Amino acid sequence: MREKPAAGRILLSITGMYPQRWYEMLSKARSVVLEPEGEEDPTIEYAVVWKQKRGVLKRLPNLKVIFSAGAGVDHLLADAELPDVPIVRVVAENLAQHMVEYISWRVLDHHRQGITYRAQQAQKIWHEPPQPPANEVSVGIMGLGELGGAAAKALLALGFKVNGWSRREKRVEGVSTFHGRDGLTPFLNATDILVVLLPLTSVTEGVVDFSVLERLRRDGRLGGPCLVNAGRGRLQKEADILRALDEGVLKEASLDVFEQEPLDPKSPLWTHPRVFVTPHAAATSDATHLVPLMLEQIEAFERGEPLKNVVDRAAGY
Ligand code: NDP
Ligand code: OXD
């Protein structure tokens, strides 16, 4: 094992995820602390955080880089006292693979009438509903970034038509792309299954509301549009989703993320017959795969190389 340097210690501040594996993995290379020592701790140069304890980062006068333990950084940017140092977020094949699995699973389940078949099985009904092929169904991905882009590739390989919506103009092979406010309506109008993989920012908060769901294609081959949200819960308005389901605007939904997590036991989403709930588990950050990437970045940074996957604070992601 390598010598642990006295300086360049790492603060690990993780809540809402198990910190043990992060601690074990980081400790193989560096001295790791769970709390700064004293009012100000000058020995800590890096922080690895997920929903960090409020105020902990401002006690680190020599902090050089903050690593988010996840791809999203809304948990970090919500800290009003966040020090002005670069924030590096997770971009990793392992995470993208998990998200691709989740999105492919949910899209295929809606496409192949999983909810209908499970209801039929419960009543021992032998009936085959009409089943269009994938190339007659359009999946629209809101957020065509690292994860949305990987999902688009997998969905194209399954034969779906794929639309993508991003903030800036973008070209992705095989994908019909739309961007910005002006691109939203044509994107929604051409979409049967809406996949949400946006970051939560001041602009995207609440974007998945009734008016968005209402613009999805109603006369597509699936008999009604479906929603899959694996981005963030506060992107969606849950009352609007329930209304859209109950008014026939939306056929089905798969939700991995919620306005409040854990989802309140009283939420009607738990028991709605056309909603599939998972507990923010679409693509969980795995320390075994992610810590080596963080340590590589620290070493490269100390050799004077630029950091990768740095968050644009002004854009909020
Ligand atoms: P990226 O930053 O790579 O991609 C974000 C995409 O969203 C980009 O295409 C970006 O547009 C687009 N976007 C951002 N703001 C807007 C806007 N105002 N209007 C239109 N498009 C916008 O992020 P990732 O793909 O790595 O991750 C996406 C999100 O997935 C994370 O922020 C996180 O919240 C969530 N996530 C959820 C997990 C789970 O388990 N449920 C696991 C991991 C991540 P542009 O290309 O123009 O920049
Ligand atoms: C993430 C997440 O943002 O796990 O990485 O939600």
PDB file of C-alpha atoms and ligand atoms in Angstrom, residues 70-74 89-91 95 99 142-149 165-170 179-180 196-201 203-204 229-232 235 256-257 280-285 315 317, ligand 1:
ATOM      1  CA  GLY A  70     -23.301  11.227  -7.771  1.00  0.00           C
ATOM      2  CA  ALA A  71     -23.968  12.596 -11.223  1.00  0.00           C
ATOM      3  CA  GLY A  72     -26.450  15.167  -9.942  1.00  0.00           C
ATOM      4  CA  VAL A  73     -25.187  18.152  -7.961  1.00  0.00           C
ATOM      5  CA  ASP A  74     -28.432  19.792  -6.841  1.00  0.00           C
ATOM      6  CA  ARG A  89     -19.472  15.250 -10.703  1.00  0.00           C
ATOM      7  CA  VAL A  90     -19.703  11.564 -11.567  1.00  0.00           C
ATOM      8  CA  VAL A  91     -19.435  10.640 -15.210  1.00  0.00           C
ATOM      9  CA  LEU A  95     -23.268   4.575 -13.738  1.00  0.00           C
ATOM     10  CA  MET A  99     -29.141   3.879 -16.022  1.00  0.00           C
ATOM     11  CA  MET A 142     -35.626  15.059 -21.863  1.00  0.00           C
ATOM     12  CA  GLY A 143     -31.961  15.668 -21.039  1.00  0.00           C
ATOM     13  CA  LEU A 144     -29.672  14.347 -23.711  1.00  0.00           C
ATOM     14  CA  GLY A 145     -26.469  14.389 -21.653  1.00  0.00           C
ATOM     15  CA  GLU A 146     -24.203  11.583 -20.439  1.00  0.00           C
ATOM     16  CA  LEU A 147     -27.053   9.385 -19.225  1.00  0.00           C
ATOM     17  CA  GLY A 148     -29.713  10.476 -21.719  1.00  0.00           C
ATOM     18  CA  GLY A 149     -27.236   9.965 -24.553  1.00  0.00           C
ATOM     19  CA  TRP A 165     -34.455  17.481 -25.911  1.00  0.00           C
ATOM     20  CA  SER A 166     -31.574  19.504 -24.519  1.00  0.00           C
ATOM     21  CA  ARG A 167     -30.815  23.078 -23.476  1.00  0.00           C
ATOM     22  CA  ARG A 168     -28.402  23.729 -26.325  1.00  0.00           C
ATOM     23  CA  GLU A 169     -28.605  22.550 -29.909  1.00  0.00           C
ATOM     24  CA  LYS A 170     -27.192  19.059 -30.306  1.00  0.00           C
ATOM     25  CA  HIS A 179     -33.700  22.132 -27.874  1.00  0.00           C
ATOM     26  CA  GLY A 180     -34.759  25.038 -25.735  1.00  0.00           C
ATOM     27  CA  VAL A 196     -36.832  12.356 -17.990  1.00  0.00           C
ATOM     28  CA  LEU A 197     -33.088  12.503 -17.374  1.00  0.00           C
ATOM     29  CA  LEU A 198     -32.671  16.210 -16.689  1.00  0.00           C
ATOM     30  CA  PRO A 199     -30.678  17.701 -13.837  1.00  0.00           C
ATOM     31  CA  LEU A 200     -32.624  19.643 -11.205  1.00  0.00           C
ATOM     32  CA  THR A 201     -31.874  23.345 -11.651  1.00  0.00           C
ATOM     33  CA  VAL A 203     -34.905  26.330 -14.699  1.00  0.00           C
ATOM     34  CA  THR A 204     -35.940  22.665 -14.771  1.00  0.00           C
ATOM     35  CA  ASN A 229     -38.677   9.831 -14.561  1.00  0.00           C
ATOM     36  CA  ALA A 230     -35.214   8.822 -13.347  1.00  0.00           C
ATOM     37  CA  GLY A 231     -33.814  12.369 -13.148  1.00  0.00           C
ATOM     38  CA  ARG A 232     -34.969  14.120  -9.986  1.00  0.00           C
ATOM     39  CA  LEU A 235     -38.594  17.995 -11.828  1.00  0.00           C
ATOM     40  CA  ASP A 256     -37.759   6.367  -9.585  1.00  0.00           C
ATOM     41  CA  VAL A 257     -37.571   9.816  -7.999  1.00  0.00           C
ATOM     42  CA  HIS A 280     -34.328   6.266  -6.304  1.00  0.00           C
ATOM     43  CA  ALA A 281     -32.463   3.160  -7.393  1.00  0.00           C
ATOM     44  CA  ALA A 282     -32.128   3.584 -11.166  1.00  0.00           C
ATOM     45  CA  ALA A 283     -28.360   4.089 -11.055  1.00  0.00           C
ATOM     46  CA  THR A 284     -26.852   4.009  -7.608  1.00  0.00           C
ATOM     47  CA  SER A 285     -23.314   5.329  -7.219  1.00  0.00           C
ATOM     48  CA  ALA A 315     -26.043  26.553 -15.448  1.00  0.00           C
ATOM     49  CA  TYR A 317     -25.395  21.166 -13.567  1.00  0.00           C
TER      50      TYR A 317
HETATM   51  P1  NDP B   1     -25.666  15.803 -17.987  1.00  0.00           P
HETATM   52  O1  NDP B   1     -25.255  17.091 -17.371  1.00  0.00           O
HETATM   53  O2  NDP B   1     -24.659  15.026 -18.752  1.00  0.00           O
HETATM   54  O3  NDP B   1     -26.917  16.048 -18.953  1.00  0.00           O
HETATM   55  C1  NDP B   1     -27.947  16.903 -18.631  1.00  0.00           C
HETATM   56  C2  NDP B   1     -28.818  17.113 -19.868  1.00  0.00           C
HETATM   57  O4  NDP B   1     -29.938  17.923 -19.497  1.00  0.00           O
HETATM   58  C3  NDP B   1     -28.083  17.848 -20.994  1.00  0.00           C
HETATM   59  O5  NDP B   1     -28.469  17.344 -22.239  1.00  0.00           O
HETATM   60  C4  NDP B   1     -28.589  19.278 -20.822  1.00  0.00           C
HETATM   61  O6  NDP B   1     -28.585  20.054 -22.009  1.00  0.00           O
HETATM   62  C5  NDP B   1     -30.016  19.017 -20.395  1.00  0.00           C
HETATM   63  N1  NDP B   1     -30.574  20.195 -19.739  1.00  0.00           N
HETATM   64  C6  NDP B   1     -30.155  20.838 -18.625  1.00  0.00           C
HETATM   65  N2  NDP B   1     -30.912  21.913 -18.376  1.00  0.00           N
HETATM   66  C7  NDP B   1     -31.832  21.962 -19.358  1.00  0.00           C
HETATM   67  C8  NDP B   1     -32.880  22.850 -19.668  1.00  0.00           C
HETATM   68  N3  NDP B   1     -33.139  23.925 -18.932  1.00  0.00           N
HETATM   69  N4  NDP B   1     -33.625  22.609 -20.777  1.00  0.00           N
HETATM   70  C9  NDP B   1     -33.367  21.533 -21.556  1.00  0.00           C
HETATM   71  N5  NDP B   1     -32.375  20.640 -21.320  1.00  0.00           N
HETATM   72  C10 NDP B   1     -31.619  20.869 -20.228  1.00  0.00           C
HETATM   73  O7  NDP B   1     -26.272  14.932 -16.813  1.00  0.00           O
HETATM   74  P2  NDP B   1     -26.317  13.339 -16.685  1.00  0.00           P
HETATM   75  O8  NDP B   1     -26.877  12.800 -17.949  1.00  0.00           O
HETATM   76  O9  NDP B   1     -25.018  12.817 -16.215  1.00  0.00           O
HETATM   77  O10 NDP B   1     -27.357  13.171 -15.465  1.00  0.00           O
HETATM   78  C11 NDP B   1     -28.669  13.676 -15.563  1.00  0.00           C
HETATM   79  C12 NDP B   1     -29.368  13.612 -14.214  1.00  0.00           C
HETATM   80  O11 NDP B   1     -29.720  12.268 -13.894  1.00  0.00           O
HETATM   81  C13 NDP B   1     -28.534  14.024 -12.998  1.00  0.00           C
HETATM   82  O12 NDP B   1     -28.462  15.438 -12.900  1.00  0.00           O
HETATM   83  C14 NDP B   1     -29.299  13.408 -11.863  1.00  0.00           C
HETATM   84  O13 NDP B   1     -30.265  14.316 -11.375  1.00  0.00           O
HETATM   85  C15 NDP B   1     -29.987  12.210 -12.495  1.00  0.00           C
HETATM   86  N6  NDP B   1     -29.498  10.933 -11.974  1.00  0.00           N
HETATM   87  C16 NDP B   1     -30.404  10.086 -11.353  1.00  0.00           C
HETATM   88  C17 NDP B   1     -29.990   8.863 -10.901  1.00  0.00           C
HETATM   89  C18 NDP B   1     -30.958   7.904 -10.310  1.00  0.00           C
HETATM   90  O14 NDP B   1     -30.549   6.881  -9.744  1.00  0.00           O
HETATM   91  N7  NDP B   1     -32.252   8.148 -10.396  1.00  0.00           N
HETATM   92  C19 NDP B   1     -28.594   8.434 -11.004  1.00  0.00           C
HETATM   93  C20 NDP B   1     -27.742   9.373 -11.673  1.00  0.00           C
HETATM   94  C21 NDP B   1     -28.197  10.590 -12.130  1.00  0.00           C
HETATM   95  P3  NDP B   1     -27.191  20.396 -22.757  1.00  0.00           P
HETATM   96  O15 NDP B   1     -26.787  19.091 -23.455  1.00  0.00           O
HETATM   97  O16 NDP B   1     -27.577  21.451 -23.712  1.00  0.00           O
HETATM   98  O17 NDP B   1     -26.225  20.804 -21.690  1.00  0.00           O
END
